[in-house]
CSV table of C-alpha atoms in Angstrom, one decimal:
chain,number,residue,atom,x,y,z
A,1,UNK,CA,88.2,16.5,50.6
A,2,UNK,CA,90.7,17.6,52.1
A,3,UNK,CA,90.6,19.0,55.9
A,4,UNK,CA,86.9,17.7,56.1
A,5,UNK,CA,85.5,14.4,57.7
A,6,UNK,CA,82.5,12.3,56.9
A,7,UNK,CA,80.2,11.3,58.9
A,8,UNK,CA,79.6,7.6,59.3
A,9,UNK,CA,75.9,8.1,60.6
A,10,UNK,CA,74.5,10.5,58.3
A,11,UNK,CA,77.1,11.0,56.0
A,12,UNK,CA,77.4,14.7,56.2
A,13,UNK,CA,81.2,16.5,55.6
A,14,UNK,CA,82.3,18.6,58.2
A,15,UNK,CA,85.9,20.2,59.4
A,16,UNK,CA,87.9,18.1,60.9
A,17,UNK,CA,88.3,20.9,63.3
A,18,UNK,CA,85.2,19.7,64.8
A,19,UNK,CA,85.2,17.5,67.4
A,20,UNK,CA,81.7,15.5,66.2
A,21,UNK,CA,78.9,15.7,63.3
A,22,UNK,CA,77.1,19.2,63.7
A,23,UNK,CA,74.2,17.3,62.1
A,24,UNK,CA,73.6,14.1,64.3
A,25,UNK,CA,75.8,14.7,66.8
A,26,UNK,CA,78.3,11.4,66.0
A,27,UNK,CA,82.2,11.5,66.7
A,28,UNK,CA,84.2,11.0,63.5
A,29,UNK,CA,85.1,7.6,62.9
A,30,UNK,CA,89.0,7.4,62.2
A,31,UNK,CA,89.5,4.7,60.1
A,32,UNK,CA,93.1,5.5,58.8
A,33,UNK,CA,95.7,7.5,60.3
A,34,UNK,CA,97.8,7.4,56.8
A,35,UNK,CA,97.6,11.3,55.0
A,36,UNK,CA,94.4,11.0,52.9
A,37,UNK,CA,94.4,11.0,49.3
A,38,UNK,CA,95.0,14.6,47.7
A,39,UNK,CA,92.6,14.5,44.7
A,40,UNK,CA,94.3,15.5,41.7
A,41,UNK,CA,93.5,18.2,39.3
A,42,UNK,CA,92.5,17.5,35.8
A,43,UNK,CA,93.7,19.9,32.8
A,44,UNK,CA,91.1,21.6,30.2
A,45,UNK,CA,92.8,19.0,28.0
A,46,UNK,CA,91.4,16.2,29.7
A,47,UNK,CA,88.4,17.3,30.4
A,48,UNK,CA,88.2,17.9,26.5
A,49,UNK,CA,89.3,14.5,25.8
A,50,UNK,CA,87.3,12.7,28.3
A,51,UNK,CA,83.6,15.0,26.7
A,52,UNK,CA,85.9,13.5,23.1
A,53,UNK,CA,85.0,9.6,24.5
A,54,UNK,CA,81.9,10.3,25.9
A,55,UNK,CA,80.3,11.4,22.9
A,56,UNK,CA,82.1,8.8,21.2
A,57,UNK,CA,80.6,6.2,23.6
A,58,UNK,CA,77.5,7.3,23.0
A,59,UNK,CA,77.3,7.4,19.8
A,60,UNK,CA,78.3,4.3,19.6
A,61,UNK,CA,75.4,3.2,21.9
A,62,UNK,CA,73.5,4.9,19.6
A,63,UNK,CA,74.5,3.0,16.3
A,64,UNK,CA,74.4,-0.2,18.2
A,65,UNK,CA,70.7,0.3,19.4
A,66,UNK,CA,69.9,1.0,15.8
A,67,UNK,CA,71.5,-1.6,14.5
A,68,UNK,CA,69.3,-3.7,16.8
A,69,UNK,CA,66.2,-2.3,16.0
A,70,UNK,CA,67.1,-3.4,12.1
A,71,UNK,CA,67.8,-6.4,13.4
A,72,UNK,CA,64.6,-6.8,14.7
A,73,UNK,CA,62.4,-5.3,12.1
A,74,UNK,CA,64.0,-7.9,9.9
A,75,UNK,CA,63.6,-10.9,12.3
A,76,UNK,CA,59.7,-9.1,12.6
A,77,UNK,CA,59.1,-9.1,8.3
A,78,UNK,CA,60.9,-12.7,7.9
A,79,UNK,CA,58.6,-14.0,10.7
A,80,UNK,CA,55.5,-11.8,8.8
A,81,UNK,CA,56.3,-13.4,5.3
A,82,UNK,CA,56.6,-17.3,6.8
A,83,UNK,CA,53.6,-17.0,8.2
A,84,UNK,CA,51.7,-15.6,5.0
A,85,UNK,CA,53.9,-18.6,3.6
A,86,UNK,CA,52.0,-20.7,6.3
A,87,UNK,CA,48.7,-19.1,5.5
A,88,UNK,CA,48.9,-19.7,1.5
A,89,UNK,CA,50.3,-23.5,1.8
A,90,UNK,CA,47.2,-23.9,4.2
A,91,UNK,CA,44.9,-22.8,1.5
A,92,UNK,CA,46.3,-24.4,-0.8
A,93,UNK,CA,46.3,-27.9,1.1
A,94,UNK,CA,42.3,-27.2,2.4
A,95,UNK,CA,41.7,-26.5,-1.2
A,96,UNK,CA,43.0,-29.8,-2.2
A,97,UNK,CA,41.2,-31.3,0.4
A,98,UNK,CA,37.8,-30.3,-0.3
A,99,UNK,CA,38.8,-31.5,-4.1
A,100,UNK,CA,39.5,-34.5,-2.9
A,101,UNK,CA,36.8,-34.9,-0.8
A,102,UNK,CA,34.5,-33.9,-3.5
A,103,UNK,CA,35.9,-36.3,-6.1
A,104,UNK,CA,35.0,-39.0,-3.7
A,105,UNK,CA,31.7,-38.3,-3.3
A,106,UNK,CA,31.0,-38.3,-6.9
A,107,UNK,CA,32.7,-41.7,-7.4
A,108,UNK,CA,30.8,-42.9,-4.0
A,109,UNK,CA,27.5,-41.4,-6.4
A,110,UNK,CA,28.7,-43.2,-9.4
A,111,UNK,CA,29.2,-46.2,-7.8
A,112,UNK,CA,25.8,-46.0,-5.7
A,113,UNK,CA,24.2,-45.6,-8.7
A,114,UNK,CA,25.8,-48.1,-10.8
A,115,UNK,CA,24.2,-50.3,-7.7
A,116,UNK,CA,21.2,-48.8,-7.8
A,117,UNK,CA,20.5,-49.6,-11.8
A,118,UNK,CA,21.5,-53.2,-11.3
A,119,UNK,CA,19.3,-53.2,-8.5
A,120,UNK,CA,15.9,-53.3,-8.7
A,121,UNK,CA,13.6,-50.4,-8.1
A,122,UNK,CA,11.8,-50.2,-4.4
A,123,UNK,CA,8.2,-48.6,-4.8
A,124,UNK,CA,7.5,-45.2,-3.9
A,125,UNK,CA,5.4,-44.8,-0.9
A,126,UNK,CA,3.3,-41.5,-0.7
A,127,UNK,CA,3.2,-40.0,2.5
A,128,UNK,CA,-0.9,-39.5,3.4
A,129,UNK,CA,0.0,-36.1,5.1
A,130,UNK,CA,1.1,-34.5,1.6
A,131,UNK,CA,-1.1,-32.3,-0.1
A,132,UNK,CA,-1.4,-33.0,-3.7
A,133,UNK,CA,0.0,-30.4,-6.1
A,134,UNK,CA,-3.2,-30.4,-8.5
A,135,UNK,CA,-5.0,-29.5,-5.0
A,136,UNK,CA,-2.3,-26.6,-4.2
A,137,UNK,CA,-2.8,-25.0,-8.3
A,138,UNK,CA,-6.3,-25.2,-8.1
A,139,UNK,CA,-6.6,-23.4,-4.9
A,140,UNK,CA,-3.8,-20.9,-6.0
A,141,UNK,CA,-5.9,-20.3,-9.3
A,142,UNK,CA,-9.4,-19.7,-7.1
A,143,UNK,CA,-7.3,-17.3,-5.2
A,144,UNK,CA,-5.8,-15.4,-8.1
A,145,UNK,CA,-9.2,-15.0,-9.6
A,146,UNK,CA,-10.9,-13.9,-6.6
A,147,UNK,CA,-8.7,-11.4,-6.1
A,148,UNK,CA,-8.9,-10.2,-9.4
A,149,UNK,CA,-12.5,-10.2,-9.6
A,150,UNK,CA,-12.6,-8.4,-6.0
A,151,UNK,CA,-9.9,-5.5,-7.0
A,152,UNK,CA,-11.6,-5.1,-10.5
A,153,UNK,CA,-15.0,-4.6,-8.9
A,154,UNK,CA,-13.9,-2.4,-6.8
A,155,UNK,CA,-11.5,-0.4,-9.0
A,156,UNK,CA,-15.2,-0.4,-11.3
A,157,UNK,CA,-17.2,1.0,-8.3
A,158,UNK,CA,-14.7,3.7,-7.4
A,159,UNK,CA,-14.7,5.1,-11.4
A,160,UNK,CA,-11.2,4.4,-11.8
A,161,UNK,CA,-12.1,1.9,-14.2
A,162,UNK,CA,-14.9,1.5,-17.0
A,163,UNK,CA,-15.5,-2.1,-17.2
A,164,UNK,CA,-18.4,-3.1,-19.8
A,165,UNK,CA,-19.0,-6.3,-17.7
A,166,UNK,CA,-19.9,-4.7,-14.6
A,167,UNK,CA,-22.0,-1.8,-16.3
A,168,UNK,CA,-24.3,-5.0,-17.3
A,169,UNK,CA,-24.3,-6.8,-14.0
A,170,UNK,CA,-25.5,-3.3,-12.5
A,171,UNK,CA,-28.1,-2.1,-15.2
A,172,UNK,CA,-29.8,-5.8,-15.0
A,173,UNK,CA,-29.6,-5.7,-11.2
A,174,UNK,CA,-30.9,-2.0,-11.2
A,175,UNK,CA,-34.0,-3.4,-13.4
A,176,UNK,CA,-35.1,-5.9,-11.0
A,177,UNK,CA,-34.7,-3.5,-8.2
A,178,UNK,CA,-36.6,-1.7,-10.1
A,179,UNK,CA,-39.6,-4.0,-10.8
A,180,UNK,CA,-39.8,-5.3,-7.0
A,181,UNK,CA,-39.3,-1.8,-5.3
A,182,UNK,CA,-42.1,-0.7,-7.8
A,183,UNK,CA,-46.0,-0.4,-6.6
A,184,UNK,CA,-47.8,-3.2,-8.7
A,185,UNK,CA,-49.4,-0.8,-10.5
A,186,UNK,CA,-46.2,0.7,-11.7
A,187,UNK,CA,-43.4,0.1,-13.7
A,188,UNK,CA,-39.8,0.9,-14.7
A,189,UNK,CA,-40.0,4.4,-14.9
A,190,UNK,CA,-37.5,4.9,-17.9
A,191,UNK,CA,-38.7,5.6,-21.3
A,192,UNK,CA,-38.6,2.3,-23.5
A,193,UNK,CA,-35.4,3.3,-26.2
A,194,UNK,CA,-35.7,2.9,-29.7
A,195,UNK,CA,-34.4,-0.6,-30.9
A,196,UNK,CA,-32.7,-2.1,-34.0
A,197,UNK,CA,-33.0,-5.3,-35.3
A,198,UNK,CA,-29.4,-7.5,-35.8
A,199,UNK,CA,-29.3,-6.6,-39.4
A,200,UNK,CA,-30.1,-2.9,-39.0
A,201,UNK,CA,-33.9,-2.8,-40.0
A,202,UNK,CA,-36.6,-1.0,-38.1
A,203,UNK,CA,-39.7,-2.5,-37.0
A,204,UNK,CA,-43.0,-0.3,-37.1
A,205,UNK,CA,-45.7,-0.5,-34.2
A,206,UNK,CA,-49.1,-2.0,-35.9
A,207,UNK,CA,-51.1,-1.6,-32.6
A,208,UNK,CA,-51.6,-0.2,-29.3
A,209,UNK,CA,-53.7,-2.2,-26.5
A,210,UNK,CA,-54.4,-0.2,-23.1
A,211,UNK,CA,-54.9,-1.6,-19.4
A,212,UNK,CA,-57.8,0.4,-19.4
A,213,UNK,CA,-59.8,3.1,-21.5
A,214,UNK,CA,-61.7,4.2,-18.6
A,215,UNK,CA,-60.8,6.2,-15.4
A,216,UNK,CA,-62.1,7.4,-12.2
A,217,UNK,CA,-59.8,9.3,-9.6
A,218,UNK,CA,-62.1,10.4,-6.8
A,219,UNK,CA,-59.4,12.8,-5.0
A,220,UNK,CA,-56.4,14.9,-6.0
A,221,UNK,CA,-53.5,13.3,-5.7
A,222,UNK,CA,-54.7,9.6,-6.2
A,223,UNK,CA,-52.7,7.5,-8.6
A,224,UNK,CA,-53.2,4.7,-10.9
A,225,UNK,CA,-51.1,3.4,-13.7
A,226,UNK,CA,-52.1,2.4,-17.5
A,227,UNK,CA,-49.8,-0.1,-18.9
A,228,UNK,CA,-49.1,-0.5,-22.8
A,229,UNK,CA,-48.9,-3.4,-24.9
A,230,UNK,CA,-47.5,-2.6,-28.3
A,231,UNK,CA,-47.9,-4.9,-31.4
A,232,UNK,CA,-45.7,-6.6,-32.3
A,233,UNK,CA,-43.8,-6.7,-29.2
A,234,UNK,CA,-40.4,-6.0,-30.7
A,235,UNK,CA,-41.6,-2.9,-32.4
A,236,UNK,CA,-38.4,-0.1,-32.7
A,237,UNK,CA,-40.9,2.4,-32.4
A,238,UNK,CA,-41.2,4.5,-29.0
A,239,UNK,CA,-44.1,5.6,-27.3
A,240,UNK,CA,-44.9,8.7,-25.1
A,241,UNK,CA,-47.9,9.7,-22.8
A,242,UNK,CA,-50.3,12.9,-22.8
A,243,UNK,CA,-52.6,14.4,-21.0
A,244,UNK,CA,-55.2,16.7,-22.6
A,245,UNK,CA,-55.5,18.6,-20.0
A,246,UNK,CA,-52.6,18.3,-16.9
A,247,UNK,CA,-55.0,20.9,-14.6
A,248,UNK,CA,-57.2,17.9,-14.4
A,249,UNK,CA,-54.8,15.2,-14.8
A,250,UNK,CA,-51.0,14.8,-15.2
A,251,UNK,CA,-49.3,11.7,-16.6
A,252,UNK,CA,-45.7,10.3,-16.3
A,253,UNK,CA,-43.6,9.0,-19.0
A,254,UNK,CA,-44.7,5.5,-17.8
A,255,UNK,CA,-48.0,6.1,-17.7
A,256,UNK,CA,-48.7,6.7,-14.1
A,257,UNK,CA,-52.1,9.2,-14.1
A,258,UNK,CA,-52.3,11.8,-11.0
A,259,UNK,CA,-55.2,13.4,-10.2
A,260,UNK,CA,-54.7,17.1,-10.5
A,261,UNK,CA,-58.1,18.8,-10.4
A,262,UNK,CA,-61.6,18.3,-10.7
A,263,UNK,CA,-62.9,17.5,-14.6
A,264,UNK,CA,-62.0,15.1,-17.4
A,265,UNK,CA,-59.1,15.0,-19.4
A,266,UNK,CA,-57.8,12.2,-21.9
A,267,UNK,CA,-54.5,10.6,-21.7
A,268,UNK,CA,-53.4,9.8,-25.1
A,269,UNK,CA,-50.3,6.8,-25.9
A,270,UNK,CA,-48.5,7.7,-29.4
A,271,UNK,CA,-45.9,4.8,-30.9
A,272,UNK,CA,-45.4,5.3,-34.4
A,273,UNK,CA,-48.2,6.2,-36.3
A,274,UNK,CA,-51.1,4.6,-33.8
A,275,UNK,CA,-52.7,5.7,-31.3
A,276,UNK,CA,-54.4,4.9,-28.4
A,277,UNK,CA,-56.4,7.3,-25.8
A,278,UNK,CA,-57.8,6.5,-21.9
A,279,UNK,CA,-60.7,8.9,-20.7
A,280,UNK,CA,-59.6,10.5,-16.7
A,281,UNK,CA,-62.9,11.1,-14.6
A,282,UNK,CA,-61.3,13.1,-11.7
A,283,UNK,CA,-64.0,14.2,-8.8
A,284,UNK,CA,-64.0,17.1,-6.2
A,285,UNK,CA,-62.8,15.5,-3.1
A,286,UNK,CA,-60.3,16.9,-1.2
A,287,UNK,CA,-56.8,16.5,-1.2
A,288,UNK,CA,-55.5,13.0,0.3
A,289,UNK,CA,-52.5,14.6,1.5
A,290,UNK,CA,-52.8,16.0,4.9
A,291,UNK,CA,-50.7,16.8,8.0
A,292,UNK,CA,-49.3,13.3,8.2
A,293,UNK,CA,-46.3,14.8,6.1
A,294,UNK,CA,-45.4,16.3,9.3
A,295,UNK,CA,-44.9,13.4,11.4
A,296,UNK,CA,-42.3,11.9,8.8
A,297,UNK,CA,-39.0,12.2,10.2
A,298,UNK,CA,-36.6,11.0,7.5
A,299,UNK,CA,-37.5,10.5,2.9
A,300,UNK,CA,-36.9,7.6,1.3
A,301,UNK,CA,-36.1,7.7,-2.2
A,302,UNK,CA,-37.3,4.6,-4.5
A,303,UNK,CA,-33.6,4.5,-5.4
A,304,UNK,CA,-30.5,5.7,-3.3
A,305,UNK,CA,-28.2,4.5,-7.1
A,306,UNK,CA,-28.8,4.4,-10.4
A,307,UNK,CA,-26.6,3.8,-13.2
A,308,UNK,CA,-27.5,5.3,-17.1
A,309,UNK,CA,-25.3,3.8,-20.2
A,310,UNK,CA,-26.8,6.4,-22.9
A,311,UNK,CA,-27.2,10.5,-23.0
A,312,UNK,CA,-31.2,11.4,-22.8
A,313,UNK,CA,-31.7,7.9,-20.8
A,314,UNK,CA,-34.4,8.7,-18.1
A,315,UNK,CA,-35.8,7.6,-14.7
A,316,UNK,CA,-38.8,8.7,-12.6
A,317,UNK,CA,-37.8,9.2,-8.8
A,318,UNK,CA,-40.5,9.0,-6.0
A,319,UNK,CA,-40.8,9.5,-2.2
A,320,UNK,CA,-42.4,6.1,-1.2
A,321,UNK,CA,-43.1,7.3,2.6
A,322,UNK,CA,-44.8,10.6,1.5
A,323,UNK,CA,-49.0,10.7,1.4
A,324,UNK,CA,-49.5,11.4,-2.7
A,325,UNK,CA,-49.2,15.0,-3.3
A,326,UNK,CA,-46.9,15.9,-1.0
A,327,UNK,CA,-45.3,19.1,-2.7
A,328,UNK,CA,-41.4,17.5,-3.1
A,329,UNK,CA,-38.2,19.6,-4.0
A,330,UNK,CA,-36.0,18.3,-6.4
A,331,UNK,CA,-32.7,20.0,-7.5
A,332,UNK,CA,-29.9,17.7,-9.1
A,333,UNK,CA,-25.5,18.8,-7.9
A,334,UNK,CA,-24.0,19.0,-11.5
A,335,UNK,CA,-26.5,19.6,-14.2
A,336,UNK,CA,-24.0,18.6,-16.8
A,337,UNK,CA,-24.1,15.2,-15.7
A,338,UNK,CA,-27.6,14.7,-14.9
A,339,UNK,CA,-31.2,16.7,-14.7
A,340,UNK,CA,-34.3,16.4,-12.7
A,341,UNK,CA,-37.5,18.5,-13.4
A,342,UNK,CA,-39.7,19.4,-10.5
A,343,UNK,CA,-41.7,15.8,-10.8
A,344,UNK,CA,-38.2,13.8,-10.2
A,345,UNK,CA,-38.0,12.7,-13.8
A,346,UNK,CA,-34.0,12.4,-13.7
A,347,UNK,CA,-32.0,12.6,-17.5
A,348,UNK,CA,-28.7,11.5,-18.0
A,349,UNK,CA,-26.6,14.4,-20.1
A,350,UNK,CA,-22.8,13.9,-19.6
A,351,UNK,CA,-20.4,11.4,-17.9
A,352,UNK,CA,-19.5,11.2,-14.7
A,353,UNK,CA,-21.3,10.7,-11.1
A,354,UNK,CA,-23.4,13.3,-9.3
A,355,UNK,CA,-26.2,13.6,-6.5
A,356,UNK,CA,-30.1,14.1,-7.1
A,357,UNK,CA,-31.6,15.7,-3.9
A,358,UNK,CA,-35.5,15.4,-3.0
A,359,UNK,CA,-36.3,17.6,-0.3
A,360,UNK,CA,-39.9,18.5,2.1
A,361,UNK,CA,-39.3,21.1,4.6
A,362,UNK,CA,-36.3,20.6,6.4
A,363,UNK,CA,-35.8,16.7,5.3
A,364,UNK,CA,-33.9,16.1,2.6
A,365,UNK,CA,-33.0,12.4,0.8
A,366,UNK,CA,-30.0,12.1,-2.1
A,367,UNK,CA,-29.6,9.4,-5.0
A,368,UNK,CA,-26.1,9.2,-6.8
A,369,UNK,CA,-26.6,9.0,-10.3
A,370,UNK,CA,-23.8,7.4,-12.3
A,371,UNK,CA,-23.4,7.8,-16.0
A,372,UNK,CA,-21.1,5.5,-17.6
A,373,UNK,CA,-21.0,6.6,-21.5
A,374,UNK,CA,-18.8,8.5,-23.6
């Protein structure tokens, strides 16, 4: 510094030359009037020596902030492993604890119940808003068989399952249908099957009784029935129906008569070796059926279900709200399960379920025909 002046407002160096600060303006403060200070000169030696400490110095900072850190990472792990010290010898005294603890409330039991043996026994007192159990199993056990009787029946009516019990149930319950859907002067339209006594003996038919042996139809397409009473009644023989002559007069296999055509014909019942034979008077008239056909709007079948148990078992569908001798179409979905003829007379063939459809003009009416065999 030498030859320059500082400033003591701003603190800028300028000449001393200079009468005032060429920055702010301020005269030079003259402070002391001694020669000022030459600064001395330092030798590349020096300045080698003093860059030789100051490395030193800091490398000794250095060491001393790592041995600080160590210091600390130990004081850190000591303090880490007295506490998991802590931790473990807390455990261990909770865990003694709750062995205590429990010890003493099983001598506090023993003892209670060394005082409750001397003691004498208090009655029970049954509380009037508690069901009894016997009440809760029986009503569990309705339950369970309901719903096992429910799924099963239904599982049974969808075909998944074939369950004997149910194929009864619906062949006795199709049989009174039968018999009160029925006209009185008709009857179950299947073909009686051949029976077989217990031990495997047959039983021949002696004798044939008719309703009647004399008949008079006054118009095509009038109906009666003849029923059959064999002897004796548990006969194993069958017995069939025919007509003489079916241009005069047609019979079903349950011995309903139609009136065909004018004449006389003779319906004759075969069971075994007898006989028995029923004289048809049919007259001239005309046709019963007439345009009234037309004003039916929807069939009814007899039977929208029927259920067969046995290949060749047979039933006799009818229109009930058709005049007699309405012409009726009759045409069955899967002929290996089940037939129909052009008189309704439905036969069961194969296993399985199909549709029977009766049809007049453009109506139309269906019965499912099940048939549960082998």
């Amino acid at each position: 510094m030498l030859n320059k002046n500082v400033c003591p407002n701003c603190g800028q160096l300028y000449d001393t030359n200079l009468s005032k600060c060429p920055l702010c303006g301020t005269a030079p403060q003259v402070v002391d009037t001694a020669d000022p200070v030459q600064r001395k000169r330092i030798t590349e030696a020096e300045r080698k020596q003093r860059r030789a400490e100051r490395k030193e110095a800091e490398q000794e900072a250095r060491r001393r902030r790592k041995d600080a850190q160590f210091m600390r990472d130990a004081d850190e792990e000591r303090a880490f492993e007295e506490e998991e010290a802590r931790r473990k010898e807390e455990k261990r005294r909770l865990k003694e604890e709750k062995k205590a603890a429990r010890r003493a409330l099983e001598t506090e039991e023993e003892e209670e119940g060394a005082v409750r043996s001397a003691a004498p026994e208090a009655p029970r007192v049954r509380d009037p808003r508690r069901v009894p159990r016997v009440f809760l199993i029986l009503s569990a056990l309705v339950l369970l068989a309901a719903l096992l009787v429910g799924g099963s029946y239904l599982l049974w009516k969808l075909d998944v399952m074939d369950l004997p019990f149910y194929d009864d149930l619906a062949a006795k319950r199709d049989a009174q249908s039968t018999q009160s859907a029925l006209p009185s002067n008709e009857a179950d339209d299947r073909v009686p099957s051949q029976t077989v006594r217990p031990d495997g003996s047959a039983v021949a038919c002696t004798g044939i009784t008719l309703s009647q042996t004399e008949l008079v139809l006054e118009k095509v397409g009038d109906q009666t029935q003849i029923s059959v009473t064999l002897t004796p009644a548990n006969t194993t023989d069958e017995y069939f129906f025919s007509s003489s002559d079916p241009a005069v007069a047609k019979v079903s296999s349950v011995g309903i008569v139609t009136a065909v055509g004018s004449g006389e014909a003779v319906i004759t019942v075969n069971c075994g070796s007898k006989s028995a034979a029923c004289t048809v008077r049919c007259g001239s008239g005309e046709d019963s059926t007439t345009t009234e056909a037309v004003a039916v709007t929807e069939l009814q079948l007899i039977k929208d279900d029927m259920t067969f148990f046995a290949a060749g078992e047979n039933y006799v569908l009818s229109v009930t709200n058709l005049p007699a001798g309405t012409p009726v179409e009759w045409r069955s979905l899967d002929e290996s399960i089940a037939t129909v003829d052009s008189n309704g007379h439905v036969t069961a063939v194969g296993p399985g379920t199909t549709r029977v459809i009766a049809t007049v003009g453009e109506l139309s009416a269906e019965c499912w025909v099940r048939c549960r065999f082998e």
